[in-house]
Every structure is written in C-alpha cells, then in structure tokens.
Short mmCIF file of C-alpha atoms in Angstrom, two decimals:
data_model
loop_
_atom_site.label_atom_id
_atom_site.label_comp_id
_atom_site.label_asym_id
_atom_site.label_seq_id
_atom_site.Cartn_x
_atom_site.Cartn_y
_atom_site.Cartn_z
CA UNK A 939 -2.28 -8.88 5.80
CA UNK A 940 1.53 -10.48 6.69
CA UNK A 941 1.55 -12.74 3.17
CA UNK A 942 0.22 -9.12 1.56
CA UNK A 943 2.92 -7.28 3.24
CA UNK A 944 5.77 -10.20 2.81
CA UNK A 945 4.61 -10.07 -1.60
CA UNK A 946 5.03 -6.31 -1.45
CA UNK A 947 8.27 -5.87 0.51
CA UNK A 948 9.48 -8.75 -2.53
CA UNK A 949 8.06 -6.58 -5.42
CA UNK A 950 9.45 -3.52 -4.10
CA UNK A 951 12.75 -5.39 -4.31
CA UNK A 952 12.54 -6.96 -7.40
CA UNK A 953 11.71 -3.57 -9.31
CA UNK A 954 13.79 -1.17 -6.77
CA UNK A 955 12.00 2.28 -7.94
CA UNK A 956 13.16 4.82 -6.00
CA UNK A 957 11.03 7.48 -4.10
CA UNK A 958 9.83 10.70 -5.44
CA UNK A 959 12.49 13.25 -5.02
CA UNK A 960 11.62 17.06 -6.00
CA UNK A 961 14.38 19.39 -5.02
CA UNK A 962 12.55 22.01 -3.64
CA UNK A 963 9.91 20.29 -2.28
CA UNK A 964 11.41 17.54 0.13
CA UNK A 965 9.10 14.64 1.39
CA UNK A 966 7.51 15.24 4.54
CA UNK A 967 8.24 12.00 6.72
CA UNK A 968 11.32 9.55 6.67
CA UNK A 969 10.87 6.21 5.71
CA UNK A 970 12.29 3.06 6.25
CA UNK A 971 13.93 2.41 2.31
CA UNK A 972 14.48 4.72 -0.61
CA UNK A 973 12.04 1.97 -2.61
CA UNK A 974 8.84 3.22 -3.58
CA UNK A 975 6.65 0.20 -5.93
CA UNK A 976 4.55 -0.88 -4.62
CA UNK A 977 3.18 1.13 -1.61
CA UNK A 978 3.06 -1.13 1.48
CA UNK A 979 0.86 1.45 3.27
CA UNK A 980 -1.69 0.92 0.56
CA UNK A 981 -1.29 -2.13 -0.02
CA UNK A 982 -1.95 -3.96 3.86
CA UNK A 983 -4.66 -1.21 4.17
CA UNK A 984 -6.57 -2.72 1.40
CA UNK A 985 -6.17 -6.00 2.61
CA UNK A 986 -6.72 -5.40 5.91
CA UNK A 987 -9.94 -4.04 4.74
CA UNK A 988 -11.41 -6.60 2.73
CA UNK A 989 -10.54 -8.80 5.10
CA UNK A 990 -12.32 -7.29 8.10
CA UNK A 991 -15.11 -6.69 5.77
CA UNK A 992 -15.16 -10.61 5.39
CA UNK A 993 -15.34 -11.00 9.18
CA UNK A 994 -18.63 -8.61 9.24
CA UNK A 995 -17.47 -5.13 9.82
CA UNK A 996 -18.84 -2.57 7.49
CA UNK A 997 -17.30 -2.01 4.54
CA UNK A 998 -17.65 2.32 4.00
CA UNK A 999 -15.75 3.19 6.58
CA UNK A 1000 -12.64 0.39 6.07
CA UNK A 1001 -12.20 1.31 2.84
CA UNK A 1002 -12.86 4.96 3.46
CA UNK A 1003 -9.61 4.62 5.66
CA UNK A 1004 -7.35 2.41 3.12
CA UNK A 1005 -8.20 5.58 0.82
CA UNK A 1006 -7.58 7.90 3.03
CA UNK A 1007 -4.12 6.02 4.32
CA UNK A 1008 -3.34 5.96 0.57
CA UNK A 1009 -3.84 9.31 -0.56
CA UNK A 1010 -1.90 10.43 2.30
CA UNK A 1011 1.30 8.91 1.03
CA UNK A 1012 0.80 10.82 -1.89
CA UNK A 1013 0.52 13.71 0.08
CA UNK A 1014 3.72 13.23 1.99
CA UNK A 1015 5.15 12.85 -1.15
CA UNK A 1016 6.99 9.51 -0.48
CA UNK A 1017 5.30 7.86 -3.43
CA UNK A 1018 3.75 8.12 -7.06
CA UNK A 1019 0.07 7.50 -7.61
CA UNK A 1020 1.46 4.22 -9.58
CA UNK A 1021 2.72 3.06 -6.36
CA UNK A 1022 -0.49 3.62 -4.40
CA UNK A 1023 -2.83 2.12 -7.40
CA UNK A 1024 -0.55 -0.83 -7.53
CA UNK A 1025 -0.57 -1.61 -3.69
CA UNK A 1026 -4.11 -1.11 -3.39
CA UNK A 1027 -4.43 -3.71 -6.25
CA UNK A 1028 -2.28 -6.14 -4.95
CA UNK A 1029 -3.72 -6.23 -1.18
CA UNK A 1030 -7.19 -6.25 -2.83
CA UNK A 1031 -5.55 -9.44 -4.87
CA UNK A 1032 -4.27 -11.37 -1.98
CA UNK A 1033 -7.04 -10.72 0.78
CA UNK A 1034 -9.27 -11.82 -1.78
CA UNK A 1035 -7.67 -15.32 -2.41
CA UNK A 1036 -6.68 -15.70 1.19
CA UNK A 1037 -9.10 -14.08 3.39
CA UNK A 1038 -12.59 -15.98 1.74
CA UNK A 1039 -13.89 -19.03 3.49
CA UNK A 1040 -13.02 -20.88 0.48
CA UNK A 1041 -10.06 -19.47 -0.13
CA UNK A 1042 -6.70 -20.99 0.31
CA UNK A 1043 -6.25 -20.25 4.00
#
C-alpha cells in the first residue's frame, strides 16, 4: 500500500492536473495539494484491498469500502471520475504484482 501510494504521489506530479473547481459549488473538504490524477484515496484503498483479500479476509466487504471511499471523493468534489478510475486501476496494478506469494515482494 506505501509503494502504491509512493507511484501515485509521482504520477500526480508528473501530470499536475489540478482539482475540480466549480464556482458556485466549492469542494467540501480541504486537501493536502491542488493535484488531482490520480486519486490516492482510491488508489491505496484498492490496494489495500486486494491485498487483505490475499491474506484471507473476505473480499465483498473490502472492496465494497474502496468503492465506497472512492465515490466519496467524487462526492466531495475534490476529484474527476478519471482520477478515481485511474487510482483504483493503479492500486489494483501494484497490489497485484506485489502483494501475491509469487510476486516480487
């Protein structure tokens, strides 16, 4: 969850999108940069769910709380559904090669 978190905080400043802004509809929580792709929330959600489903814990309700921790970001309207697809996808990506048995742990 750290290596999928350490990748996203460099994509997000590679591409440097910035955050939703609507002007009469302001976001409702702060955050910690104006960068928006990809979604860290999403993204160490996802990961952190396939990789407690690899240690045994049932799968429904992990990734019925990456979605929900997803969507909510939408919701608070600090990113774009681009942001939460792509961080989804790339904690999937790197739990997946890291968090197998014969992975490269």
């Amino acid at each position: 969850m750290a290596g999928s978190y350490a990748l996203n905080t460099a994509i997000k400043f590679a591409v440097r999108r910035p955050r939703p802004e609507l002007e009469d509809l302001p976001a409702l929580t702060s955050t910690t940069t104006r960068l928006s792709f990809p979604s860290a929330h999403a993204c160490t959600s996802f990961a952190g769910a396939l990789t407690y489903m690899r240690i045994g814990l049932p799968a429904q309700p992990l990734y019925a709380l990456a979605v929900g921790l997803s969507l909510s970001r939408l919701y608070l309207g600090v990113h774009y559904p681009s942001d939460v697809l792509a961080g989804a996808l790339l904690g999937t990506t790197v739990a997946a090669l890291f968090a197998t048995p014969g992975g490269v742990s």
